[in-house]
Amino acid sequence: LLLLMAVVFLALPYYFGVKAEASLQAQSRMLARTSFLEVVSYRYERHWFSATETTVIRFKPALAHRFASQLPDNVNTLLNEPITLVNHVRHGPFADGLKPARAVVSTQLQYSPEVAKILARFFGTQTPVTVRNRLDLFGGGTLDVAIPSFDYEELSGIKMHWQGLNGQVQYAENFVRYDTQMASPGLKMTLADKGEISYQGLQFTAHTEDGQSQLSLGNSQFKLGEVNLVWRDGIDYDIKL
């Protein structure tokens, strides 16, 4: 009996590793089908108790070119440089402690030196984006995303107080159905002597599922607790914010 239990204990992580790889590859294929991103390269290395998935993505050149003249140079750099997603996967029924799971995935985003330098101006030593993906035992899962708060200031008088953002996506297997929740407490941006823009209490919720014709169906709700705009000059609609 003890030998049988030992065999089962060793076999389960391998089995769930195979199932986790299938789930993550399905998510990667869905990412590649988006209209604004392209997958440059993909690699999956699976071991007995863990795995590493490495995906290099970038915004499609047509998107970056379309908005290049309307965006600041820093944002254009972000749109043109690749981003490497390194997923560290722990698989097995106890990957998430006592709550059974197929796998738990923590994502490390790696940027080019140019992009890393820009992000450091805002976030300092903080990790700009934190992603955790929990794959449920029998399919589906929960994806949590967090962007930390920061304070940013330039000598020109531009200031930004960003209070962060948290989001969660609860999804069925193969994303045939998913529910999204996002919340940002607030943002205040001071544009030197031009004026100020701020909001408080941003919330977004949505439900999406595949219809019979493969079109996405659902509903969404967007809420803002408060929005303020103070402008001390004529509005230039070509200004780069």
Coordinates of N, CA, C and O in Angstrom, one line a residue, residues 53-233:
E53 N 7.9 28.4 -19.1 CA 7.4 28.8 -20.4 C 7.9 30.1 -20.7 O 7.8 31.1 -19.9
T54 N 8.5 30.3 -21.9 CA 9.1 31.6 -22.3 C 8.5 32.0 -23.6 O 8.6 31.3 -24.6
T55 N 7.8 33.2 -23.5 CA 7.1 33.7 -24.7 C 7.6 35.1 -25.0 O 7.6 36.0 -24.0
V56 N 8.1 35.4 -26.2 CA 8.5 36.8 -26.5 C 7.3 37.4 -27.4 O 7.0 36.8 -28.4
I57 N 6.8 38.5 -26.9 CA 5.7 39.1 -27.7 C 6.1 40.6 -28.0 O 7.1 41.1 -27.5
R58 N 5.4 41.2 -28.9 CA 5.5 42.6 -29.2 C 4.2 43.1 -29.8 O 3.4 42.3 -30.3
F59 N 4.0 44.4 -29.7 CA 2.9 45.0 -30.4 C 3.1 45.0 -31.9 O 4.2 45.1 -32.4
K60 N 2.0 44.7 -32.6 CA 2.1 44.6 -34.1 C 2.6 46.0 -34.7 O 2.1 47.0 -34.2
P61 N 3.5 45.9 -35.6 CA 4.1 47.2 -36.1 C 3.0 48.1 -36.7 O 3.2 49.4 -36.6
A62 N 2.0 47.6 -37.3 CA 0.9 48.5 -37.8 C 0.3 49.3 -36.7 O -0.1 50.5 -36.9
L63 N 0.1 48.7 -35.5 CA -0.5 49.5 -34.4 C 0.5 50.6 -34.0 O 0.0 51.7 -33.8
A64 N 1.8 50.3 -33.8 CA 2.7 51.3 -33.4 C 2.8 52.4 -34.4 O 2.9 53.6 -34.1
H65 N 2.8 52.1 -35.7 CA 2.9 53.1 -36.7 C 1.7 53.9 -36.8 O 1.8 55.2 -37.0
R66 N 0.5 53.4 -36.5 CA -0.7 54.1 -36.6 C -0.8 55.2 -35.6 O -1.3 56.3 -35.9
F67 N -0.3 55.0 -34.4 CA -0.5 56.0 -33.4 C 0.9 56.7 -33.0 O 0.9 57.5 -32.1
A68 N 1.9 56.5 -33.8 CA 3.2 57.0 -33.5 C 3.2 58.5 -33.4 O 3.8 59.1 -32.4
S69 N 2.5 59.2 -34.2 CA 2.5 60.7 -34.2 C 1.7 61.3 -33.1 O 1.9 62.5 -32.8
Q70 N 0.9 60.5 -32.5 CA 0.0 61.0 -31.4 C 0.5 60.7 -30.0 O -0.2 61.1 -29.0
L71 N 1.6 59.9 -29.9 CA 2.0 59.5 -28.6 C 3.4 60.0 -28.3 O 4.2 60.3 -29.2
P72 N 3.7 60.2 -27.0 CA 5.1 60.6 -26.6 C 6.1 59.6 -27.0 O 5.8 58.4 -27.2
D73 N 7.4 60.0 -27.1 CA 8.5 59.2 -27.5 C 8.6 57.9 -26.5 O 8.9 56.8 -27.0
N74 N 8.4 58.2 -25.2 CA 8.5 57.1 -24.3 C 7.5 55.9 -24.6 O 7.8 54.8 -24.6
V75 N 6.3 56.3 -24.9 CA 5.2 55.3 -25.2 C 5.6 54.6 -26.5 O 5.4 53.4 -26.6
N76 N 6.0 55.4 -27.5 CA 6.4 54.7 -28.8 C 7.5 53.7 -28.6 O 7.5 52.7 -29.2
T77 N 8.4 54.0 -27.7 CA 9.5 53.0 -27.4 C 8.9 51.7 -26.8 O 9.3 50.6 -27.2
L78 N 7.9 51.9 -25.9 CA 7.3 50.7 -25.3 C 6.5 49.9 -26.3 O 6.5 48.7 -26.3
L79 N 6.0 50.6 -27.3 CA 5.2 49.9 -28.3 C 6.1 49.2 -29.4 O 5.6 48.2 -30.0
N80 N 7.3 49.6 -29.5 CA 8.2 49.0 -30.5 C 9.2 48.0 -30.0 O 9.8 47.3 -30.8
E81 N 9.4 47.9 -28.7 CA 10.3 46.9 -28.2 C 9.6 45.6 -27.8 O 8.5 45.7 -27.3
P82 N 10.3 44.5 -27.9 CA 9.7 43.2 -27.5 C 9.7 43.1 -26.0 O 10.4 43.7 -25.3
I83 N 8.8 42.2 -25.5 CA 8.6 41.9 -24.1 C 8.7 40.4 -23.9 O 8.0 39.7 -24.6
T84 N 9.5 39.9 -23.0 CA 9.7 38.5 -22.7 C 8.9 38.1 -21.5 O 9.1 38.7 -20.4
L85 N 8.0 37.2 -21.7 CA 7.2 36.7 -20.5 C 7.8 35.3 -20.1 O 7.7 34.4 -20.9
V86 N 8.3 35.3 -18.9 CA 8.9 34.0 -18.4 C 7.9 33.5 -17.3 O 7.8 34.1 -16.3
N87 N 7.2 32.4 -17.6 CA 6.3 31.8 -16.7 C 6.9 30.7 -15.9 O 7.4 29.7 -16.5
H88 N 7.0 30.8 -14.6 CA 7.5 29.8 -13.7 C 6.4 29.0 -13.2 O 5.5 29.5 -12.5
V89 N 6.3 27.7 -13.6 CA 5.2 26.9 -13.4 C 5.5 25.8 -12.3 O 6.5 25.1 -12.4
R90 N 4.6 25.8 -11.3 CA 4.7 24.7 -10.3 C 3.4 23.8 -10.5 O 2.3 24.4 -10.4
H91 N 3.6 22.6 -10.8 CA 2.4 21.8 -11.1 C 2.3 20.6 -10.2 O 3.3 20.2 -9.6
G92 N 1.1 20.1 -10.0 CA 0.8 19.0 -9.1 C -0.4 19.4 -8.2 O -0.7 20.6 -8.1
P93 N -1.1 18.4 -7.6 CA -2.3 18.7 -6.9 C -2.1 19.7 -5.7 O -3.0 20.3 -5.2
F94 N -0.8 19.8 -5.2 CA -0.6 20.6 -4.0 C 0.3 21.8 -4.4 O 1.0 22.4 -3.6
A95 N 0.3 22.2 -5.7 CA 1.1 23.4 -6.1 C 0.6 24.7 -5.4 O 1.4 25.6 -5.3
D96 N -0.7 24.7 -5.0 CA -1.2 25.9 -4.3 C -1.5 25.6 -2.9 O -2.5 26.1 -2.3
G97 N -0.7 24.8 -2.3 CA -0.9 24.5 -0.9 C -2.0 23.4 -0.7 O -2.1 22.5 -1.5
L98 N -2.8 23.6 0.3 CA -3.9 22.6 0.6 C -5.0 22.7 -0.4 O -5.8 21.8 -0.4
K99 N -5.1 23.8 -1.1 CA -6.2 23.9 -2.1 C -5.8 23.2 -3.4 O -4.9 23.7 -4.0
P100 N -6.4 22.1 -3.8 CA -6.0 21.4 -5.0 C -6.0 22.3 -6.3 O -6.9 23.1 -6.5
A101 N -4.9 22.1 -7.1 CA -4.8 22.9 -8.3 C -4.0 22.1 -9.3 O -3.3 21.2 -9.0
R102 N -4.2 22.4 -10.6 CA -3.5 21.8 -11.6 C -2.0 22.4 -11.7 O -1.1 21.6 -11.8
A103 N -2.0 23.7 -11.5 CA -0.6 24.3 -11.5 C -0.8 25.8 -11.0 O -1.9 26.3 -11.0
V104 N 0.3 26.4 -10.5 CA 0.3 27.8 -10.2 C 1.5 28.4 -11.0 O 2.6 27.9 -11.0
V105 N 1.2 29.5 -11.7 CA 2.1 30.1 -12.6 C 2.4 31.6 -12.1 O 1.5 32.4 -12.0
S106 N 3.7 31.9 -11.9 CA 4.0 33.3 -11.7 C 4.8 33.8 -12.9 O 5.7 33.1 -13.4
T107 N 4.5 35.0 -13.3 CA 5.0 35.5 -14.6 C 6.0 36.6 -14.3 O 5.8 37.5 -13.5
Q108 N 7.2 36.4 -14.9 CA 8.3 37.5 -14.8 C 8.4 38.1 -16.2 O 8.6 37.5 -17.2
L109 N 8.2 39.5 -16.2 CA 8.3 40.2 -17.4 C 9.7 40.8 -17.6 O 10.2 41.4 -16.7
Q110 N 10.3 40.5 -18.7 CA 11.6 41.0 -19.0 C 11.6 42.0 -20.1 O 11.0 41.7 -21.2
Y111 N 12.2 43.1 -20.0 CA 12.1 44.2 -21.0 C 13.5 44.5 -21.6 O 14.5 44.1 -21.0
S112 N 13.5 45.1 -22.7 CA 14.7 45.6 -23.3 C 15.3 46.7 -22.4 O 14.6 47.3 -21.6
P113 N 16.6 47.0 -22.5 CA 17.3 48.0 -21.7 C 16.6 49.4 -21.8 O 16.4 50.1 -20.9
E114 N 16.1 49.7 -23.1 CA 15.5 51.0 -23.3 C 14.1 51.1 -22.5 O 13.8 52.1 -21.9
V115 N 13.4 50.0 -22.6 CA 12.1 50.0 -21.9 C 12.3 49.9 -20.4 O 11.6 50.6 -19.6
A116 N 13.2 49.1 -19.9 CA 13.5 49.0 -18.5 C 13.9 50.4 -17.9 O 13.5 50.7 -16.8
K117 N 14.6 51.1 -18.7 CA 15.0 52.5 -18.2 C 13.8 53.4 -18.1 O 13.7 54.2 -17.1
I118 N 12.9 53.3 -19.0 CA 11.7 54.2 -18.9 C 10.9 53.8 -17.8 O 10.4 54.6 -17.0
L119 N 10.6 52.5 -17.6 CA 9.8 52.0 -16.5 C 10.4 52.4 -15.1 O 9.7 52.7 -14.1
A120 N 11.7 52.3 -15.0 CA 12.4 52.7 -13.7 C 12.1 54.1 -13.3 O 12.1 54.4 -12.1
R121 N 11.9 55.0 -14.3 CA 11.6 56.4 -14.0 C 10.3 56.5 -13.2 O 10.1 57.4 -12.4
F122 N 9.4 55.6 -13.5 CA 8.1 55.7 -12.9 C 8.0 54.8 -11.6 O 7.6 55.2 -10.6
F123 N 8.4 53.5 -11.8 CA 8.3 52.6 -10.7 C 9.5 52.4 -9.8 O 9.4 51.7 -8.7
G124 N 10.6 53.0 -10.1 CA 11.8 52.8 -9.3 C 12.2 51.4 -9.3 O 12.4 50.7 -10.3
T125 N 12.4 50.8 -8.1 CA 12.8 49.4 -8.0 C 11.6 48.4 -7.9 O 11.8 47.2 -7.8
Q126 N 10.4 49.0 -7.9 CA 9.2 48.1 -7.9 C 9.1 47.3 -9.2 O 9.5 47.8 -10.3
T127 N 8.4 46.1 -9.1 CA 8.1 45.4 -10.3 C 6.9 46.0 -11.0 O 5.8 46.1 -10.3
P128 N 7.0 46.5 -12.2 CA 5.9 47.2 -12.9 C 4.6 46.4 -13.0 O 3.5 47.0 -12.8
V129 N 4.7 45.1 -13.3 CA 3.5 44.3 -13.4 C 3.7 43.0 -12.7 O 4.7 42.3 -12.9
T130 N 2.7 42.6 -11.9 CA 2.8 41.3 -11.2 C 1.6 40.4 -11.7 O 0.5 40.9 -11.7
V131 N 1.9 39.2 -12.2 CA 0.9 38.3 -12.7 C 1.0 37.0 -12.1 O 2.1 36.4 -11.9
R132 N -0.2 36.5 -11.6 CA -0.2 35.1 -11.0 C -1.4 34.4 -11.7 O -2.5 34.9 -11.7
N133 N -1.2 33.2 -12.1 CA -2.2 32.4 -12.9 C -2.4 31.1 -12.1 O -1.4 30.3 -12.1
R134 N -3.6 30.9 -11.6 CA -3.9 29.6 -10.9 C -4.7 28.7 -11.9 O -5.8 29.1 -12.2
L135 N -4.2 27.5 -12.3 CA -5.0 26.6 -13.1 C -5.7 25.7 -12.2 O -5.1 24.9 -11.4
D136 N -7.0 25.6 -12.3 CA -7.9 24.8 -11.5 C -7.6 23.3 -11.9 O -7.2 23.0 -12.9
L137 N -8.0 22.4 -10.9 CA -7.7 21.0 -11.0 C -8.3 20.4 -12.3 O -7.7 19.6 -13.0
F138 N -9.5 20.8 -12.6 CA -10.2 20.2 -13.8 C -10.5 21.2 -14.9 O -11.4 21.0 -15.7
G139 N -9.6 22.2 -15.1 CA -9.7 23.1 -16.2 C -10.2 24.5 -15.7 O -10.7 24.6 -14.6
G140 N -9.9 25.5 -16.5 CA -10.2 26.9 -16.1 C -9.2 27.4 -15.1 O -8.2 26.7 -14.8
G141 N -9.5 28.5 -14.5 CA -8.5 29.1 -13.5 C -8.8 30.5 -13.2 O -9.8 31.1 -13.6
T142 N -7.9 31.1 -12.5 CA -8.0 32.5 -12.1 C -6.6 33.2 -12.4 O -5.6 32.8 -11.9
L143 N -6.7 34.4 -13.1 CA -5.5 35.2 -13.4 C -5.6 36.5 -12.7 O -6.6 37.2 -12.8
D144 N -4.6 36.8 -11.9 CA -4.5 38.0 -11.1 C -3.4 38.9 -11.6 O -2.3 38.4 -11.8
V145 N -3.7 40.2 -11.8 CA -2.7 41.1 -12.3 C -2.7 42.3 -11.4 O -3.8 42.8 -11.0
A146 N -1.5 42.9 -11.1 CA -1.4 44.0 -10.3 C -0.3 45.0 -10.8 O 0.7 44.5 -11.2
I147 N -0.6 46.3 -10.8 CA 0.3 47.3 -11.2 C 0.4 48.2 -10.0 O -0.6 48.8 -9.5
P148 N 1.6 48.4 -9.4 CA 1.7 49.2 -8.1 C 1.6 50.7 -8.4 O 1.7 51.2 -9.5
S149 N 1.3 51.4 -7.3 CA 1.2 52.8 -7.3 C 2.6 53.5 -7.4 O 3.6 52.9 -7.2
F150 N 2.6 54.7 -7.9 CA 3.9 55.5 -8.0 C 3.6 57.0 -8.0 O 2.5 57.4 -8.3
D151 N 4.7 57.7 -7.7 CA 4.7 59.2 -7.9 C 5.8 59.5 -8.8 O 6.9 59.1 -8.7
Y152 N 5.5 60.4 -9.8 CA 6.4 60.7 -10.9 C 6.4 62.3 -11.0 O 5.4 62.9 -11.0
E153 N 7.6 62.8 -11.2 CA 7.7 64.3 -11.4 C 8.9 64.6 -12.3 O 9.9 64.0 -12.3
E154 N 8.6 65.6 -13.2 CA 9.6 66.1 -14.1 C 10.0 67.6 -13.8 O 9.2 68.3 -13.1
L155 N 11.2 68.0 -14.2 CA 11.6 69.4 -13.9 C 10.6 70.4 -14.6 O 10.5 71.5 -14.3
S156 N 10.0 69.9 -15.7 CA 9.1 70.8 -16.5 C 7.8 71.1 -15.7 O 7.1 72.0 -16.2
G157 N 7.6 70.4 -14.6 CA 6.4 70.7 -13.8 C 5.3 69.6 -14.0 O 4.2 69.7 -13.4
I158 N 5.6 68.6 -14.8 CA 4.6 67.5 -15.0 C 4.7 66.6 -13.8 O 5.8 66.2 -13.4
K159 N 3.6 66.3 -13.2 CA 3.6 65.4 -12.0 C 2.5 64.4 -12.2 O 1.4 64.6 -12.8
M160 N 2.7 63.2 -11.7 CA 1.7 62.1 -11.8 C 1.7 61.3 -10.5 O 2.7 60.9 -10.0
H161 N 0.5 61.2 -9.9 CA 0.3 60.4 -8.7 C -0.7 59.3 -9.1 O -1.9 59.5 -9.3
W162 N -0.2 58.1 -9.3 CA -0.9 56.9 -9.7 C -1.1 56.0 -8.6 O -0.2 55.6 -7.9
Q163 N -2.4 55.6 -8.3 CA -2.7 54.8 -7.1 C -2.8 53.3 -7.4 O -3.3 52.5 -6.6
G164 N -2.3 52.9 -8.6 CA -2.2 51.5 -8.9 C -3.5 50.9 -9.5 O -4.5 51.6 -9.7
L165 N -3.4 49.6 -9.9 CA -4.5 48.9 -10.5 C -4.4 47.4 -10.1 O -3.3 46.8 -10.1
N166 N -5.6 46.8 -9.9 CA -5.7 45.4 -9.6 C -6.8 44.8 -10.5 O -7.8 45.4 -10.7
G167 N -6.5 43.7 -11.1 CA -7.4 43.0 -12.0 C -7.4 41.5 -11.8 O -6.5 40.9 -11.3
Q168 N -8.6 40.9 -12.1 CA -8.7 39.5 -11.9 C -9.6 38.9 -13.1 O -10.6 39.6 -13.4
V169 N -9.2 37.8 -13.7 CA -10.0 37.1 -14.7 C -10.2 35.7 -14.2 O -9.3 35.0 -14.0
Q170 N -11.5 35.3 -14.1 CA -11.9 34.0 -13.7 C -12.4 33.3 -15.0 O -13.3 33.8 -15.6
Y171 N -11.7 32.3 -15.5 CA -12.0 31.7 -16.8 C -12.3 30.3 -16.8 O -11.8 29.5 -15.9
A172 N -13.1 29.8 -17.7 CA -13.3 28.4 -18.0 C -12.2 27.8 -18.9 O -11.4 28.6 -19.4
E173 N -12.2 26.6 -19.0 CA -11.1 25.9 -19.8 C -11.2 26.4 -21.3 O -12.3 26.6 -21.8
N174 N -10.1 26.7 -21.8 CA -9.9 27.3 -23.2 C -10.6 28.6 -23.4 O -10.9 29.1 -24.5
F175 N -10.9 29.3 -22.2 CA -11.4 30.7 -22.3 C -12.8 30.7 -23.0 O -13.1 31.7 -23.6
V176 N -13.5 29.7 -23.0 CA -14.9 29.7 -23.6 C -15.8 30.6 -22.9 O -16.8 31.1 -23.4
R177 N -15.4 30.9 -21.6 CA -16.2 31.8 -20.8 C -15.3 32.4 -19.7 O -14.5 31.7 -19.2
Y178 N -15.4 33.7 -19.5 CA -14.6 34.4 -18.5 C -15.2 35.6 -18.0 O -16.0 36.3 -18.7
D179 N -14.9 35.9 -16.7 CA -15.4 37.1 -16.0 C -14.2 38.0 -15.6 O -13.2 37.5 -15.0
T180 N -14.3 39.3 -15.9 CA -13.2 40.2 -15.7 C -13.6 41.3 -14.7 O -14.7 41.8 -14.8
Q181 N -12.7 41.6 -13.7 CA -12.9 42.7 -12.8 C -11.6 43.4 -12.7 O -10.5 42.9 -12.6
M182 N -11.7 44.8 -12.8 CA -10.5 45.6 -12.7 C -10.9 46.8 -11.9 O -12.0 47.3 -11.9
A183 N -9.9 47.3 -11.1 CA -10.2 48.5 -10.2 C -8.9 49.3 -10.0 O -7.8 48.7 -9.9
S184 N -9.1 50.6 -10.1 CA -8.0 51.5 -9.9 C -8.5 52.7 -9.0 O -9.4 53.4 -9.3
P185 N -7.9 52.8 -7.8 CA -8.4 53.8 -6.9 C -8.3 55.3 -7.4 O -9.2 56.0 -7.1
G186 N -7.3 55.6 -8.2 CA -7.3 57.0 -8.7 C -6.0 57.3 -9.4 O -5.0 56.6 -9.4
L187 N -6.0 58.5 -10.1 CA -4.9 59.0 -10.8 C -5.0 60.6 -10.8 O -6.1 61.1 -11.0
K188 N -3.9 61.3 -10.5 CA -3.9 62.7 -10.6 C -2.7 63.1 -11.4 O -1.6 62.8 -11.1
M189 N -2.9 63.9 -12.5 CA -1.9 64.3 -13.4 C -1.9 65.8 -13.4 O -2.9 66.4 -13.8
T190 N -0.7 66.4 -13.1 CA -0.6 67.9 -13.2 C 0.3 68.2 -14.4 O 1.4 67.7 -14.5
L191 N -0.2 69.0 -15.3 CA 0.5 69.3 -16.6 C 1.1 70.7 -16.5 O 0.7 71.6 -17.2
A192 N 2.1 70.8 -15.6 CA 2.8 72.1 -15.4 C 1.8 73.2 -15.2 O 0.9 73.0 -14.3
D193 N 1.8 74.3 -15.9 CA 0.9 75.4 -15.7 C -0.4 75.3 -16.6 O -1.2 76.2 -16.6
K194 N -0.5 74.1 -17.3 CA -1.6 74.0 -18.2 C -2.9 73.6 -17.4 O -4.0 74.1 -17.7
G195 N -2.8 72.7 -16.4 CA -3.9 72.3 -15.7 C -3.7 71.0 -15.0 O -2.6 70.5 -14.9
E196 N -4.9 70.4 -14.6 CA -4.8 69.1 -13.9 C -6.0 68.2 -14.4 O -7.0 68.6 -14.8
I197 N -5.7 66.9 -14.4 CA -6.7 65.9 -14.8 C -6.6 64.8 -13.7 O -5.5 64.4 -13.3
S198 N -7.8 64.4 -13.2 CA -7.8 63.3 -12.2 C -9.0 62.5 -12.2 O -10.1 63.0 -12.8
Y199 N -9.0 61.3 -11.7 CA -10.2 60.5 -11.5 C -10.0 59.7 -10.2 O -8.9 59.5 -9.7
Q200 N -11.1 59.3 -9.7 CA -11.2 58.4 -8.5 C -12.2 57.3 -8.7 O -13.2 57.5 -9.3
G201 N -11.9 56.1 -8.1 CA -12.8 55.0 -8.1 C -13.2 54.4 -9.4 O -14.3 54.3 -9.8
L202 N -12.2 54.1 -10.2 CA -12.4 53.4 -11.5 C -12.7 51.9 -11.3 O -11.9 51.2 -10.6
Q203 N -13.8 51.4 -11.9 CA -14.1 50.0 -11.8 C -14.6 49.5 -13.1 O -15.4 50.2 -13.8
F204 N -14.2 48.3 -13.5 CA -14.6 47.7 -14.7 C -14.9 46.3 -14.5 O -14.1 45.5 -13.9
T205 N -16.1 45.8 -14.9 CA -16.5 44.4 -14.8 C -17.0 44.0 -16.2 O -17.7 44.8 -16.9
A206 N -16.8 42.7 -16.5 CA -17.3 42.2 -17.8 C -17.5 40.7 -17.7 O -16.8 40.0 -17.0
H207 N -18.5 40.2 -18.5 CA -18.7 38.8 -18.7 C -18.7 38.5 -20.2 O -19.3 39.2 -20.9
T208 N -17.9 37.5 -20.5 CA -17.7 37.2 -22.0 C -17.8 35.7 -22.1 O -17.3 34.9 -21.3
E209 N -18.5 35.2 -23.2 CA -18.5 33.8 -23.5 C -18.7 33.6 -25.0 O -19.1 34.5 -25.7
D210 N -18.2 32.5 -25.5 CA -18.3 32.2 -26.9 C -19.7 31.8 -27.3 O -20.4 31.0 -26.6
G211 N -20.2 32.4 -28.4 CA -21.5 32.1 -28.9 C -21.4 30.9 -29.9 O -20.3 30.4 -30.2
Q212 N -22.5 30.5 -30.4 CA -22.6 29.4 -31.4 C -21.8 29.7 -32.7 O -21.3 28.8 -33.3
S213 N -21.7 30.9 -33.0 CA -21.1 31.3 -34.3 C -19.6 31.7 -34.0 O -19.0 32.3 -34.9
Q214 N -19.1 31.4 -32.8 CA -17.7 31.7 -32.5 C -17.4 33.1 -32.2 O -16.3 33.5 -32.1
L215 N -18.5 33.9 -32.2 CA -18.3 35.3 -31.8 C -18.4 35.4 -30.3 O -19.2 34.7 -29.7
S216 N -17.7 36.4 -29.7 CA -17.7 36.6 -28.3 C -19.0 37.4 -27.9 O -19.2 38.5 -28.5
L217 N -19.7 36.9 -27.0 CA -20.9 37.6 -26.5 C -20.7 37.9 -25.0 O -20.0 37.3 -24.3
G218 N -21.5 38.9 -24.5 CA -21.4 39.2 -23.1 C -21.8 40.6 -22.8 O -22.5 41.3 -23.6
N219 N -21.4 41.1 -21.7 CA -21.8 42.5 -21.2 C -20.7 43.0 -20.4 O -19.8 42.3 -19.9
S220 N -20.7 44.3 -20.2 CA -19.6 45.0 -19.4 C -20.2 46.2 -18.8 O -21.2 46.8 -19.2
Q221 N -19.5 46.6 -17.7 CA -19.9 47.8 -16.9 C -18.7 48.6 -16.5 O -17.7 48.0 -16.0
F222 N -18.7 49.9 -16.8 CA -17.6 50.8 -16.5 C -18.1 51.9 -15.5 O -19.1 52.5 -15.8
K223 N -17.4 52.1 -14.4 CA -17.8 53.1 -13.4 C -16.6 53.9 -13.0 O -15.5 53.5 -12.9
L224 N -17.0 55.2 -12.8 CA -16.0 56.2 -12.3 C -16.6 57.0 -11.2 O -17.7 57.5 -11.4
G225 N -16.0 57.0 -10.0 CA -16.6 57.7 -8.9 C -16.5 59.2 -9.1 O -17.5 59.9 -8.7
E226 N -15.4 59.7 -9.7 CA -15.3 61.1 -9.8 C -14.2 61.4 -10.9 O -13.2 60.7 -11.0
V227 N -14.5 62.4 -11.7 CA -13.5 62.9 -12.7 C -13.4 64.4 -12.6 O -14.4 65.1 -12.5
N228 N -12.2 64.9 -12.6 CA -12.0 66.4 -12.5 C -11.0 66.8 -13.6 O -10.0 66.1 -13.9
L229 N -11.3 67.9 -14.3 CA -10.5 68.5 -15.3 C -10.4 70.0 -15.0 O -11.4 70.7 -15.0
V230 N -9.2 70.5 -14.8 CA -8.9 71.9 -14.6 C -8.0 72.3 -15.7 O -6.8 71.9 -15.8
W231 N -8.4 73.2 -16.6 CA -7.6 73.6 -17.7 C -7.4 75.2 -17.8 O -8.4 75.9 -17.7
R232 N -6.2 75.6 -17.8 CA -6.0 77.1 -17.7 C -5.5 77.7 -19.1 O -5.0 78.8 -19.1
D233 N -5.7 77.0 -20.1 CA -5.3 77.5 -21.5 C -6.3 76.9 -22.5 O -7.1 76.0 -22.2

